[in-house]
Tab-separated table of C-alpha atoms in Angstrom:
chain	number	residue	atom	x	y	z
A	264	MET	CA	-39.667	-53.971	-34.073
A	265	GLU	CA	-39.833	-56.797	-31.699
A	266	GLY	CA	-36.096	-57.118	-31.874
A	267	LEU	CA	-36.633	-53.986	-30.754
A	268	ALA	CA	-38.662	-53.545	-27.470
A	269	SER	CA	-36.803	-53.647	-23.279
A	270	SER	CA	-38.319	-56.144	-21.787
A	271	PRO	CA	-39.512	-55.877	-18.107
A	272	SER	CA	-35.853	-56.905	-16.220
A	273	GLN	CA	-33.703	-54.774	-18.788
A	274	ALA	CA	-35.900	-51.603	-18.387
A	275	MET	CA	-35.093	-51.768	-14.576
A	276	GLU	CA	-31.584	-52.596	-15.025
A	277	ASP	CA	-31.419	-50.075	-17.393
A	278	GLN	CA	-33.837	-47.513	-14.780
A	279	ASP	CA	-30.947	-48.317	-11.720
A	280	ASN	CA	-28.146	-47.343	-14.288
A	281	SER	CA	-29.761	-44.320	-14.120
A	282	VAL	CA	-29.782	-43.528	-9.932
A	283	ASP	CA	-26.350	-44.914	-10.465
A	284	LYS	CA	-24.925	-41.939	-12.119
A	285	ASN	CA	-27.334	-39.776	-11.139
A	286	GLU	CA	-25.919	-40.573	-6.860
A	287	ALA	CA	-22.610	-41.043	-8.650
A	288	MET	CA	-22.880	-36.949	-10.605
A	289	SER	CA	-24.883	-36.111	-7.559
A	290	LYS	CA	-21.472	-37.065	-5.559
A	291	VAL	CA	-18.950	-35.807	-7.737
A	292	PHE	CA	-20.785	-32.444	-7.110
A	293	GLU	CA	-20.707	-33.199	-3.619
A	294	ASN	CA	-17.174	-33.456	-3.455
A	295	PRO	CA	-15.643	-29.444	-1.896
A	296	LEU	CA	-11.929	-30.223	-3.876
A	297	ILE	CA	-14.116	-30.326	-6.642
A	298	LEU	CA	-16.868	-27.423	-5.523
A	299	ASP	CA	-13.708	-25.712	-5.155
A	300	ILE	CA	-12.857	-25.405	-8.383
A	301	ILE	CA	-16.156	-25.031	-10.176
A	302	LEU	CA	-17.067	-22.348	-8.020
A	303	ALA	CA	-13.702	-20.642	-8.017
A	304	GLN	CA	-14.731	-19.714	-11.442
A	305	LEU	CA	-17.005	-17.010	-10.389
A	306	ASN	CA	-16.006	-13.336	-10.249
A	307	ARG	CA	-16.993	-12.260	-6.655
A	308	PHE	CA	-20.813	-10.812	-8.316
A	309	ASP	CA	-21.055	-13.638	-9.570
A	310	LEU	CA	-20.422	-15.206	-7.106
A	311	LYS	CA	-22.708	-13.141	-4.797
A	312	THR	CA	-25.987	-13.713	-6.795
A	313	SER	CA	-26.230	-17.308	-6.889
A	314	ARG	CA	-28.242	-19.272	-6.068
A	315	LEU	CA	-26.540	-22.417	-4.504
A	316	VAL	CA	-29.256	-24.544	-4.409
A	317	CYS	CA	-28.291	-27.329	-1.665
A	318	ARG	CA	-26.369	-26.811	2.376
A	319	GLU	CA	-22.584	-27.981	0.418
A	320	TRP	CA	-22.310	-25.744	-2.839
A	321	GLY	CA	-23.817	-22.869	-0.375
A	322	ASP	CA	-20.576	-23.936	2.369
A	323	VAL	CA	-18.235	-23.599	-0.388
A	324	GLY	CA	-19.161	-20.599	-2.036
A	325	ALA	CA	-19.172	-18.589	1.521
A	326	THR	CA	-15.656	-20.190	2.278
A	327	ILE	CA	-14.769	-18.442	-1.368
A	328	LEU	CA	-16.571	-15.696	-1.356
A	329	GLY	CA	-15.459	-14.874	2.565
A	330	LYS	CA	-11.694	-15.235	1.289
A	331	SER	CA	-11.509	-13.281	-1.196
A	332	SER	CA	-13.865	-10.079	-0.252
A	333	ILE	CA	-14.612	-7.642	3.017
A	334	LEU	CA	-17.987	-7.634	4.710
A	335	ARG	CA	-19.225	-4.131	5.555
A	336	VAL	CA	-21.105	-4.555	8.484
A	337	SER	CA	-21.861	-1.340	10.240
A	338	HIS	CA	-25.549	-1.375	8.437
A	339	LEU	CA	-26.362	-4.495	9.953
A	340	PHE	CA	-27.959	-3.884	12.948
A	341	ARG	CA	-31.235	-0.916	12.883
A	342	TYR	CA	-33.195	0.211	15.827
A	343	TYR	CA	-36.996	-0.725	16.229
A	344	GLU	CA	-39.049	0.205	18.610
A	345	SER	CA	-35.405	1.242	21.006
A	346	LYS	CA	-34.282	-2.751	20.571
A	347	LEU	CA	-31.995	-3.577	18.292
A	348	TYR	CA	-31.950	-5.749	15.947
A	349	GLN	CA	-30.070	-7.828	13.241
A	350	VAL	CA	-31.227	-6.997	9.555
A	351	THR	CA	-30.083	-10.268	7.885
A	352	PRO	CA	-29.214	-12.714	9.317
A	353	LEU	CA	-25.058	-14.296	7.578
A	354	HIS	CA	-22.948	-17.620	6.781
A	355	GLN	CA	-20.261	-18.309	9.497
A	356	LYS	CA	-17.647	-18.831	6.361
A	357	LEU	CA	-18.329	-14.592	5.819
A	358	LYS	CA	-17.617	-13.464	9.187
A	359	GLN	CA	-14.016	-13.195	8.862
A	360	HIS	CA	-12.767	-10.327	7.261
A	361	LEU	CA	-14.201	-7.340	8.552
A	362	ILE	CA	-14.838	-3.301	7.980
A	363	ILE	CA	-16.780	-1.185	9.914
A	364	TYR	CA	-16.869	2.079	8.971
A	365	SER	CA	-18.681	5.832	11.408
A	366	ASP	CA	-22.033	5.710	9.500
A	367	PHE	CA	-24.382	3.370	10.631
A	368	ASP	CA	-27.855	2.553	9.940
A	369	PRO	CA	-29.653	6.168	10.553
A	370	SER	CA	-32.168	5.106	12.658
A	371	ILE	CA	-29.039	3.965	15.492
A	372	PRO	CA	-29.404	6.724	17.490
A	373	LEU	CA	-25.660	8.939	17.949
A	374	ASN	CA	-25.701	7.543	22.218
A	375	LYS	CA	-25.548	3.756	20.578
A	376	LYS	CA	-22.890	3.823	18.183
A	377	ALA	CA	-20.763	2.205	20.989
A	378	ASP	CA	-23.633	-0.643	21.984
A	379	VAL	CA	-23.292	-1.724	18.132
A	380	ILE	CA	-20.050	-2.084	17.880
A	381	ILE	CA	-19.104	-3.811	21.003
A	382	LYS	CA	-22.241	-6.444	20.244
A	383	LEU	CA	-20.590	-7.127	16.838
A	384	LEU	CA	-17.682	-7.617	18.502
A	385	THR	CA	-18.400	-10.113	21.274
A	386	GLN	CA	-22.192	-12.407	20.099
A	387	VAL	CA	-22.286	-11.682	15.736
A	388	PHE	CA	-18.121	-12.474	15.433
A	389	GLN	CA	-17.224	-13.504	17.464
A	390	ASP	CA	-14.173	-15.135	15.899
A	391	PRO	CA	-12.990	-12.898	13.112
A	392	ARG	CA	-9.112	-12.995	10.988
A	393	GLU	CA	-9.465	-9.692	9.595
A	394	ILE	CA	-10.871	-5.954	11.718
A	395	ALA	CA	-10.587	-3.164	9.540
A	396	ILE	CA	-12.007	0.563	10.939
A	397	ARG	CA	-12.127	3.480	8.331
A	398	ALA	CA	-13.557	6.324	10.660
A	399	SER	CA	-14.725	9.387	10.091
A	400	GLU	CA	-14.657	10.045	14.226
A	401	LYS	CA	-12.310	9.225	16.330
A	402	THR	CA	-14.895	7.632	19.202
A	403	THR	CA	-15.661	4.745	16.449
A	404	VAL	CA	-11.870	4.506	17.595
A	405	THR	CA	-12.555	4.540	21.557
A	406	ASP	CA	-15.229	1.891	21.332
A	407	PHE	CA	-13.351	-0.433	19.084
A	408	PHE	CA	-10.990	-0.926	21.696
A	409	ASN	CA	-13.512	-0.655	24.474
A	410	ALA	CA	-15.069	-3.900	21.831
A	411	ILE	CA	-11.996	-5.607	21.912
A	412	SER	CA	-11.208	-5.458	25.146
A	413	MET	CA	-14.306	-7.570	26.542
A	414	MET	CA	-13.814	-10.506	22.886
A	415	THR	CA	-12.625	-13.651	24.180
A	416	SER	CA	-11.339	-14.349	20.214
A	417	THR	CA	-8.397	-14.816	20.348
A	418	ARG	CA	-7.573	-15.501	15.979
A	419	ILE	CA	-7.446	-12.312	15.125
A	420	GLN	CA	-5.029	-12.621	12.572
A	421	SER	CA	-4.561	-8.898	11.201
A	422	ILE	CA	-6.614	-5.707	12.788
A	423	PHE	CA	-6.342	-2.091	10.419
A	424	ILE	CA	-7.140	0.874	11.761
A	425	ASP	CA	-7.377	4.372	9.427
A	426	THR	CA	-9.078	7.422	10.976
A	427	VAL	CA	-8.927	11.074	11.415
A	428	SER	CA	-8.457	12.826	13.996
A	429	TYR	CA	-10.533	15.922	14.499
A	430	GLY	CA	-13.647	16.047	16.819
A	431	ASP	CA	-14.068	15.787	20.395
A	432	GLU	CA	-11.070	15.240	23.050
A	433	ILE	CA	-11.316	11.929	23.688
A	434	ARG	CA	-9.536	10.208	27.243
A	435	PRO	CA	-8.460	6.644	27.301
A	436	GLN	CA	-9.965	4.700	30.542
A	437	MET	CA	-6.810	3.662	32.643
A	438	ASP	CA	-8.424	0.067	34.021
A	439	LEU	CA	-8.841	-1.180	29.628
A	440	LYS	CA	-6.951	-3.863	29.108
A	441	ILE	CA	-7.155	-5.750	25.293
A	442	PRO	CA	-6.684	-9.753	26.085
A	443	ALA	CA	-3.578	-11.621	24.488
A	444	GLN	CA	-3.616	-11.925	20.615
A	445	PRO	CA	-1.048	-14.263	19.699
A	446	SER	CA	-2.091	-14.950	16.428
A	447	LEU	CA	-2.240	-10.822	15.444
A	448	THR	CA	0.620	-10.684	13.125
A	449	SER	CA	-0.536	-7.682	11.108
A	450	LEU	CA	-1.234	-4.156	12.609
A	451	SER	CA	-2.000	-0.955	10.220
A	452	PHE	CA	-2.892	2.433	12.373
A	453	LYS	CA	-2.422	5.339	10.822
A	454	VAL	CA	-4.449	8.454	12.074
A	455	TYR	CA	-4.456	11.696	10.102
A	456	SER	CA	-4.012	15.602	10.990
A	457	ASN	CA	-1.182	17.595	11.491
A	458	VAL	CA	-3.051	20.911	13.479
A	459	ALA	CA	-3.802	21.482	17.168
A	460	PRO	CA	-6.333	20.559	18.401
A	461	ASN	CA	-6.541	17.467	16.297
A	462	ASN	CA	-3.595	15.485	17.372
A	463	PRO	CA	-2.356	12.024	17.124
A	464	ILE	CA	-1.202	12.153	20.321
A	465	GLU	CA	-4.366	10.870	21.947
A	466	PHE	CA	-4.303	7.639	19.999
A	467	GLN	CA	-0.856	7.154	21.827
A	468	PRO	CA	-2.104	4.811	24.722
A	469	PHE	CA	-4.593	2.128	22.859
A	470	LEU	CA	-2.354	1.532	19.996
A	471	GLN	CA	0.454	0.465	22.911
A	472	LEU	CA	-1.897	-1.332	25.064
A	473	LEU	CA	-2.948	-3.865	20.966
A	474	ILE	CA	0.697	-4.033	20.264
A	475	ASP	CA	1.868	-5.447	24.228
A	476	SER	CA	-1.130	-7.751	23.065
A	477	ALA	CA	0.389	-9.318	20.221
A	478	PRO	CA	3.957	-11.399	20.914
A	479	ASN	CA	3.523	-12.324	17.079
A	480	LEU	CA	3.543	-9.702	15.726
A	481	ASN	CA	5.164	-10.103	12.203
A	482	SER	CA	4.275	-6.290	10.288
A	483	LEU	CA	3.869	-2.935	12.184
A	484	ASP	CA	2.655	0.106	9.407
A	485	ILE	CA	2.201	3.296	11.107
A	486	TRP	CA	1.396	6.253	10.172
A	487	THR	CA	1.715	8.902	13.768
A	488	SER	CA	3.117	11.743	15.980
A	489	PHE	CA	4.511	10.130	18.256
A	490	TYR	CA	6.705	7.352	18.747
A	491	PRO	CA	5.061	3.330	19.957
A	492	ASN	CA	8.182	1.658	21.983
A	493	LEU	CA	8.316	-2.010	20.469
A	494	GLU	CA	10.441	-3.622	22.720
A	495	LYS	CA	7.890	-6.548	22.696
A	496	CYS	CA	7.881	-6.923	19.341
A	497	ARG	CA	10.382	-9.709	19.407
A	498	ASN	CA	8.878	-11.122	15.317
A	499	LEU	CA	8.573	-8.121	14.217
A	500	LYS	CA	9.880	-9.039	10.025
A	501	VAL	CA	8.438	-5.561	8.597
A	502	LEU	CA	8.628	-2.263	10.703
A	503	LYS	CA	7.251	0.936	8.415
A	504	PHE	CA	6.449	4.339	10.363
A	505	SER	CA	5.900	8.114	9.630
A	506	PHE	CA	5.734	10.636	11.213
A	507	ASN	CA	3.023	13.148	10.722
A	508	HIS	CA	3.680	16.389	12.039
A	509	CYS	CA	1.846	19.508	13.707
A	510	TYR	CA	2.826	22.297	13.351
A	511	ASP	CA	0.827	23.835	16.827
A	512	ALA	CA	2.622	23.782	20.589
A	513	PRO	CA	2.144	22.548	22.431
A	514	TYR	CA	3.430	18.653	20.706
A	515	PRO	CA	6.682	17.742	20.633
A	516	SER	CA	7.998	17.755	17.052
A	517	PHE	CA	10.536	15.665	15.394
A	518	SER	CA	12.917	13.688	17.022
A	519	LEU	CA	15.601	11.084	15.469
A	520	ALA	CA	16.791	9.901	19.116
A	521	ASP	CA	12.625	8.698	19.190
A	522	VAL	CA	13.192	6.952	16.327
A	523	VAL	CA	16.738	5.238	16.593
A	524	ARG	CA	14.924	4.105	19.786
A	525	MET	CA	12.463	2.486	17.569
A	526	LEU	CA	14.995	1.159	15.569
A	527	VAL	CA	17.550	-0.535	18.511
A	528	GLN	CA	13.963	-2.160	20.197
A	529	VAL	CA	13.732	-4.380	16.558
A	530	LYS	CA	17.416	-4.241	15.825
A	531	ASP	CA	17.707	-8.162	15.825
A	532	SER	CA	14.201	-9.237	14.109
A	533	VAL	CA	13.508	-6.576	11.178
A	534	THR	CA	13.795	-7.636	7.315
A	535	GLU	CA	12.157	-4.770	6.257
A	536	MET	CA	12.180	-0.764	6.792
A	537	LYS	CA	10.076	2.158	5.102
A	538	LEU	CA	10.368	6.207	7.401
A	539	SER	CA	8.618	8.515	6.016
A	540	TYR	CA	7.299	12.147	7.174
A	541	ASP	CA	3.933	14.114	6.402
A	542	ASN	CA	5.540	17.620	6.131
A	543	GLY	CA	2.357	18.926	6.171
A	544	VAL	CA	-0.174	18.898	2.824
A	545	VAL	CA	-3.195	21.667	4.674
A	546	TYR	CA	-6.114	22.122	2.538
A	547	ILE	CA	-7.734	25.957	3.497
A	548	PRO	CA	-11.192	25.865	2.071
A	549	GLN	CA	-11.583	29.127	0.263
A	550	GLU	CA	-15.148	30.473	-0.992
A	551	PRO	CA	-17.394	29.372	-2.507
A	552	ARG	CA	-15.377	25.891	-4.132
A	553	SER	CA	-12.172	26.092	-3.846
A	554	TYR	CA	-9.033	25.493	-1.277
A	555	ILE	CA	-6.099	26.627	-1.597
A	556	CYS	CA	-2.834	24.059	-0.475
A	557	VAL	CA	0.016	25.452	1.935
A	558	ILE	CA	3.200	23.177	2.371
A	559	PHE	CA	4.654	23.829	5.645
A	560	ASP	CA	8.049	21.983	5.104
A	561	ASN	CA	9.846	23.830	7.608
A	562	VAL	CA	10.903	21.073	9.508
A	563	GLU	CA	11.894	21.595	13.824
A	564	LEU	CA	14.118	18.617	14.442
A	565	LYS	CA	15.561	18.186	18.262
A	566	LYS	CA	18.919	17.265	18.315
A	567	PHE	CA	19.927	14.500	17.195
A	568	THR	CA	22.962	13.873	19.500
A	569	ASP	CA	26.202	11.933	18.759
A	570	ASN	CA	26.883	10.072	21.833
A	571	CYS	CA	24.003	7.738	20.440
A	572	ASN	CA	23.947	4.447	19.554
A	573	VAL	CA	22.659	3.964	16.175
A	574	PRO	CA	21.551	0.349	16.027
A	575	VAL	CA	23.319	-2.552	13.646
A	576	MET	CA	19.711	-3.651	11.440
A	577	SER	CA	21.059	-7.007	11.420
A	578	LYS	CA	18.845	-8.630	9.357
A	579	LEU	CA	17.055	-6.110	7.238
A	580	THR	CA	17.497	-6.580	3.730
A	581	SER	CA	14.790	-3.866	1.809
A	582	LEU	CA	15.354	0.197	3.101
A	583	ALA	CA	13.037	3.080	2.189
A	584	ILE	CA	13.272	6.647	2.835
A	585	HIS	CA	10.625	9.428	1.619
A	586	ALA	CA	12.015	11.919	2.985
A	587	VAL	CA	15.547	12.527	2.610
A	588	ASN	CA	15.352	15.786	4.290
A	589	VAL	CA	14.336	14.107	7.743
A	590	TYR	CA	16.378	11.335	8.354
A	591	LYS	CA	20.351	12.119	9.004
A	592	ILE	CA	21.704	9.769	11.690
A	593	ARG	CA	25.210	9.747	10.925
A	594	ASP	CA	27.236	6.794	10.885
A	595	PHE	CA	24.521	4.227	10.489
A	596	PHE	CA	24.281	4.154	5.651
A	597	ASP	CA	27.003	1.948	5.455
A	598	GLU	CA	27.644	-1.769	4.904
A	599	ASP	CA	28.464	-2.427	8.894
A	600	HIS	CA	25.333	-1.635	10.086
A	601	PHE	CA	23.878	-2.509	6.959
A	602	PRO	CA	24.734	-5.542	5.700
A	603	LYS	CA	21.616	-8.116	4.069
A	604	LEU	CA	21.037	-4.883	2.762
A	605	LYS	CA	19.689	-5.792	-0.884
A	606	ASN	CA	16.518	-3.347	-1.333
A	607	PHE	CA	17.242	0.015	-1.568
A	608	SER	CA	14.449	2.939	-1.926
A	609	LEU	CA	14.945	6.721	-1.774
A	610	ARG	CA	11.788	9.492	-2.436
A	611	ASN	CA	12.945	13.361	-2.669
A	612	ASN	CA	9.402	14.863	-1.262
A	613	SER	CA	11.093	18.399	-0.010
A	614	VAL	CA	11.253	22.237	-1.364
A	615	ASP	CA	13.840	23.286	-0.477
A	616	LEU	CA	16.715	20.573	0.728
A	617	ARG	CA	18.073	18.015	-2.063
A	618	MET	CA	18.221	14.111	-1.953
A	619	SER	CA	22.597	14.407	-2.877
A	620	THR	CA	22.178	15.907	1.286
A	621	HIS	CA	20.815	12.184	2.277
A	622	LEU	CA	22.890	10.830	0.030
A	623	THR	CA	26.362	12.752	1.437
A	624	LEU	CA	25.540	10.372	4.492
A	625	TRP	CA	25.809	7.349	3.676
A	626	LYS	CA	29.474	5.088	2.355
A	627	ARG	CA	30.178	2.641	-0.543
A	628	HIS	CA	27.108	0.265	-0.779
A	629	ARG	CA	27.752	-2.482	-2.333
A	630	GLY	CA	25.212	-5.468	-1.180
A	631	VAL	CA	22.450	-2.803	-3.015
A	632	GLU	CA	21.180	-4.428	-5.695
A	633	SER	CA	17.557	-3.279	-6.321
A	634	LEU	CA	17.232	0.044	-6.358
A	635	THR	CA	15.193	2.795	-6.761
A	636	LEU	CA	15.087	6.472	-6.930
A	637	THR	CA	11.611	8.270	-6.590
A	638	ILE	CA	12.961	12.210	-7.462
A	639	ASP	CA	10.171	14.687	-7.166
A	640	ARG	CA	11.888	17.724	-6.394
A	641	PRO	CA	15.015	19.411	-8.407
A	642	TRP	CA	17.838	17.413	-9.191
A	643	TRP	CA	19.522	18.852	-12.064
A	644	GLU	CA	21.656	20.968	-10.091
A	645	ASP	CA	23.700	18.214	-8.354
A	646	ASP	CA	25.239	15.514	-10.241
A	647	LEU	CA	23.129	12.496	-8.587
A	648	ALA	CA	24.147	10.172	-11.456
A	649	GLY	CA	27.684	10.254	-10.058
A	650	GLN	CA	27.021	10.267	-6.560
A	651	ILE	CA	24.283	7.444	-6.992
A	652	ILE	CA	27.085	4.972	-8.926
A	653	HIS	CA	30.078	5.807	-6.691
A	654	LEU	CA	27.270	4.556	-3.395
A	655	PHE	CA	25.900	1.814	-5.542
A	656	PRO	CA	28.040	0.091	-7.924
A	657	ALA	CA	26.553	-3.580	-7.801
A	658	VAL	CA	23.037	-2.255	-8.888
A	659	LYS	CA	21.096	-5.065	-11.332
A	660	LYS	CA	17.302	-3.644	-10.663
A	661	PHE	CA	17.135	0.062	-10.973
A	662	ASP	CA	13.268	1.827	-10.576
A	663	LEU	CA	13.980	5.738	-11.595
A	664	LYS	CA	10.618	7.973	-11.809
A	665	ILE	CA	11.311	11.392	-12.447
A	666	LYS	CA	9.995	14.753	-13.257
A	667	VAL	CA	11.232	17.050	-16.090
A	668	SER	CA	10.854	20.274	-15.456
A	669	CYS	CA	10.751	23.113	-17.858
A	670	ARG	CA	13.647	24.533	-15.885
A	671	ILE	CA	15.905	21.220	-17.010
A	672	SER	CA	17.709	22.063	-20.670
A	673	ILE	CA	17.770	18.592	-22.074
A	674	HIS	CA	21.756	18.651	-21.423
A	675	GLU	CA	20.988	18.082	-18.136
A	676	VAL	CA	18.680	14.974	-18.638
A	677	GLY	CA	21.322	13.875	-21.446
A	678	ARG	CA	23.669	14.089	-18.475
A	679	MET	CA	22.207	11.791	-16.082
A	680	MET	CA	21.094	9.254	-18.217
A	681	ALA	CA	24.236	8.960	-19.577
A	682	ALA	CA	26.094	7.976	-16.495
A	683	PHE	CA	23.964	5.177	-15.640
A	684	GLN	CA	24.949	2.739	-18.239
A	685	VAL	CA	27.825	1.773	-16.327
A	686	TRP	CA	26.206	-0.456	-14.785
A	687	ASP	CA	26.273	-3.712	-15.197
A	688	LEU	CA	22.088	-3.249	-15.380
A	689	GLU	CA	19.893	-6.314	-15.766
A	690	LYS	CA	15.951	-5.436	-15.612
A	691	VAL	CA	15.046	-1.079	-15.523
A	692	ASN	CA	11.657	0.850	-15.404
A	693	VAL	CA	11.750	4.227	-15.903
A	694	LEU	CA	8.627	6.767	-15.753
A	695	VAL	CA	8.873	10.083	-17.100
A	696	GLN	CA	6.454	12.842	-16.180
A	697	PHE	CA	5.636	15.995	-17.528
A	698	MET	CA	6.933	16.803	-20.895
A	699	TYR	CA	6.269	19.222	-23.449
A	700	GLU	CA	8.548	18.864	-26.207
A	701	SER	CA	9.429	15.627	-28.350
A	702	SER	CA	13.053	16.727	-27.624
A	703	TYR	CA	13.049	15.374	-24.340
A	704	LEU	CA	11.201	12.205	-25.036
A	705	ILE	CA	14.306	11.177	-27.213
A	706	VAL	CA	16.661	12.277	-25.015
A	707	VAL	CA	15.548	9.793	-22.612
A	708	LEU	CA	15.155	7.449	-25.001
A	709	LYS	CA	18.795	7.602	-26.929
A	710	ASN	CA	20.130	7.655	-23.399
A	711	MET	CA	18.122	4.390	-22.121
A	712	SER	CA	19.143	2.758	-25.613
A	713	THR	CA	22.894	2.513	-23.990
A	714	TRP	CA	22.005	0.793	-20.794
A	715	LYS	CA	22.517	-2.481	-20.039
A	716	GLY	CA	19.029	-5.073	-19.059
A	717	VAL	CA	15.994	-5.253	-19.960
A	718	LYS	CA	14.713	-1.894	-20.112
A	719	ARG	CA	10.674	-0.196	-20.005
A	720	VAL	CA	9.566	3.488	-20.237
A	721	HIS	CA	6.590	5.341	-19.438
A	722	PHE	CA	6.059	8.467	-20.073
A	723	LYS	CA	2.802	9.551	-18.875
A	724	GLN	CA	0.859	13.251	-18.659
A	725	VAL	CA	2.925	13.836	-22.111
A	726	ASP	CA	1.825	17.511	-23.697
A	727	ILE	CA	3.630	17.240	-26.743
A	728	LYS	CA	1.919	19.162	-30.020
A	729	GLU	CA	0.774	17.540	-32.369
A	730	ALA	CA	3.609	19.439	-35.379
A	731	ASP	CA	6.601	18.381	-32.559
A	732	LEU	CA	5.367	15.310	-32.037
A	733	SER	CA	4.904	14.009	-36.338
A	734	ALA	CA	8.040	15.965	-36.932
A	735	SER	CA	9.969	13.408	-34.325
A	736	ILE	CA	8.075	9.993	-35.071
A	737	GLN	CA	11.016	8.237	-37.376
A	738	ASP	CA	13.414	9.225	-33.748
A	739	ILE	CA	11.120	7.770	-31.703
A	740	ILE	CA	10.756	5.316	-33.021
A	741	LEU	CA	14.810	4.571	-33.241
A	742	HIS	CA	15.676	4.708	-29.591
A	743	SER	CA	12.941	2.874	-28.990
A	744	ARG	CA	13.813	-0.242	-30.382
A	745	GLY	CA	16.544	-1.448	-27.885
A	746	LEU	CA	14.008	-1.095	-25.542
A	747	GLN	CA	11.236	-3.390	-23.880
A	748	ASN	CA	8.374	-2.110	-24.140
A	749	VAL	CA	8.059	1.924	-24.075
A	750	LYS	CA	4.444	3.488	-23.001
A	751	ILE	CA	3.626	7.281	-24.228
A	752	SER	CA	0.474	8.834	-22.367
A	753	SER	CA	-0.526	11.916	-23.999
A	754	CYS	CA	-3.013	14.530	-23.922
A	755	LEU	CA	-2.935	15.065	-27.477
A	756	GLU	CA	-6.363	16.367	-29.212
A	757	PRO	CA	-8.553	16.058	-31.313
A	758	GLU	CA	-8.493	12.227	-31.245
A	759	ILE	CA	-8.428	11.821	-35.028
A	760	ALA	CA	-4.971	13.179	-34.469
A	761	ARG	CA	-3.784	11.021	-31.131
A	762	LYS	CA	-5.513	7.862	-33.109
A	763	ARG	CA	-3.508	9.231	-37.026
A	764	ILE	CA	-0.276	9.094	-33.964
A	765	GLN	CA	-0.646	5.463	-33.287
A	766	SER	CA	-1.533	3.877	-36.495
A	767	ILE	CA	2.127	4.985	-36.825
A	768	PHE	CA	3.723	3.769	-34.347
A	769	GLU	CA	1.808	0.302	-33.899
A	770	ALA	CA	2.465	-0.176	-37.919
A	771	SER	CA	6.386	0.548	-37.200
A	772	GLY	CA	6.678	-2.938	-35.481
A	773	VAL	CA	8.387	-1.345	-32.644
A	774	PRO	CA	7.073	-2.241	-29.055
A	775	ILE	CA	5.860	1.253	-28.206
A	776	GLN	CA	2.160	1.839	-26.449
A	777	PHE	CA	0.072	5.852	-27.250
A	778	THR	CA	-2.248	6.140	-25.736
């Protein structure tokens, strides 16, 4: 037993070693690089609810949380005895990404909301990187512009404004000025309304001020009823423009000439562009709790003169046109005006005009390698596939989204699908919606099996009866073998029938997901 006893000096040495180990471990867990790795394993909820017991842990945790989340600030202030006070203190690292809604704490009077926004942006959050406005009241947007005009920070990188234009008319302050924002690279401005007097045109001066203040703007996404001046956007890379049509006078109609003017201003910098049009879906309330959906589709276009010079978009590599009946720009869609175009997306959301109408404006483009087609309206009466194959012979990646109407014959589906086998494809994604007979599903699979490349297909909102589906299971399995993945989202009821079909597909060894 005597040999097991430690001498006093040995005990002291062991204690010193233990202290050294604890100190070394403490230094390890105070290292920001190591804490970054450890705390990054927590999801956002766990990180928010964790009790970080030392300053170093709190700093790193707040940094990670600040990067991955956006702080809703509208309820951070309350009024008490006619005084405005902040509800809770915040770590500085959580003040980088902010979102402001129109709904504030109930204690704040209506006439004090502007004061709250000004205090938020000039005193509490003096140096944010990202600001989002989701406003149900358009005065929230004007209050934001007044606040940003008072800010001293010039390090804002992103601003997102999403609002409606309902309510009282707003009038911009003629002397309003916004300090230069050299760090602002991303701006999104979307105003939803298409009935006068609730028209987004009244926001034009505010948006123009913001655009002009950002010399290094890289991305601009706007949904408006006007055409901003982009002359100062020398570094713009991404332009997304959607015209929100207003059907009541005195607001202007859509103007192709004004669209072209915008494009001329950014022709030497933009690499990605999307052109859209809101053709007027209005929900009219009916008693007691229902709505009638009315679609206004008679687009009144200003005359676009042929002598309007269209620009050469020298750096554009990606183009999306999601309103084929509107952007009818002649002598524009060709290799000369889009010399570097690689990715093209086309969507037809018009009731009375076909996609083939737009394609007649195109000349052959051998540079397009990736093509996305979204066809929401009747397409089977045209030789649409033949047009597309002729215009874009070099496509390698193909995304096709179609809706199958009960009015279309199986022959027409097969005719269009079969045409694409001539392409030397490498990757294919197909989405087919609304199928009511298994024969349609089979004809899609059968034709896709002849296409080249890695192929995936998703049949969505499939409402095929159990007897019909059961009789076609072996054909579905047979024609799915050449595809990487087949997903069938079925409305089949009851659940026992769905599970029975699912078990047959799983046992086949073919990559079919039946849900």
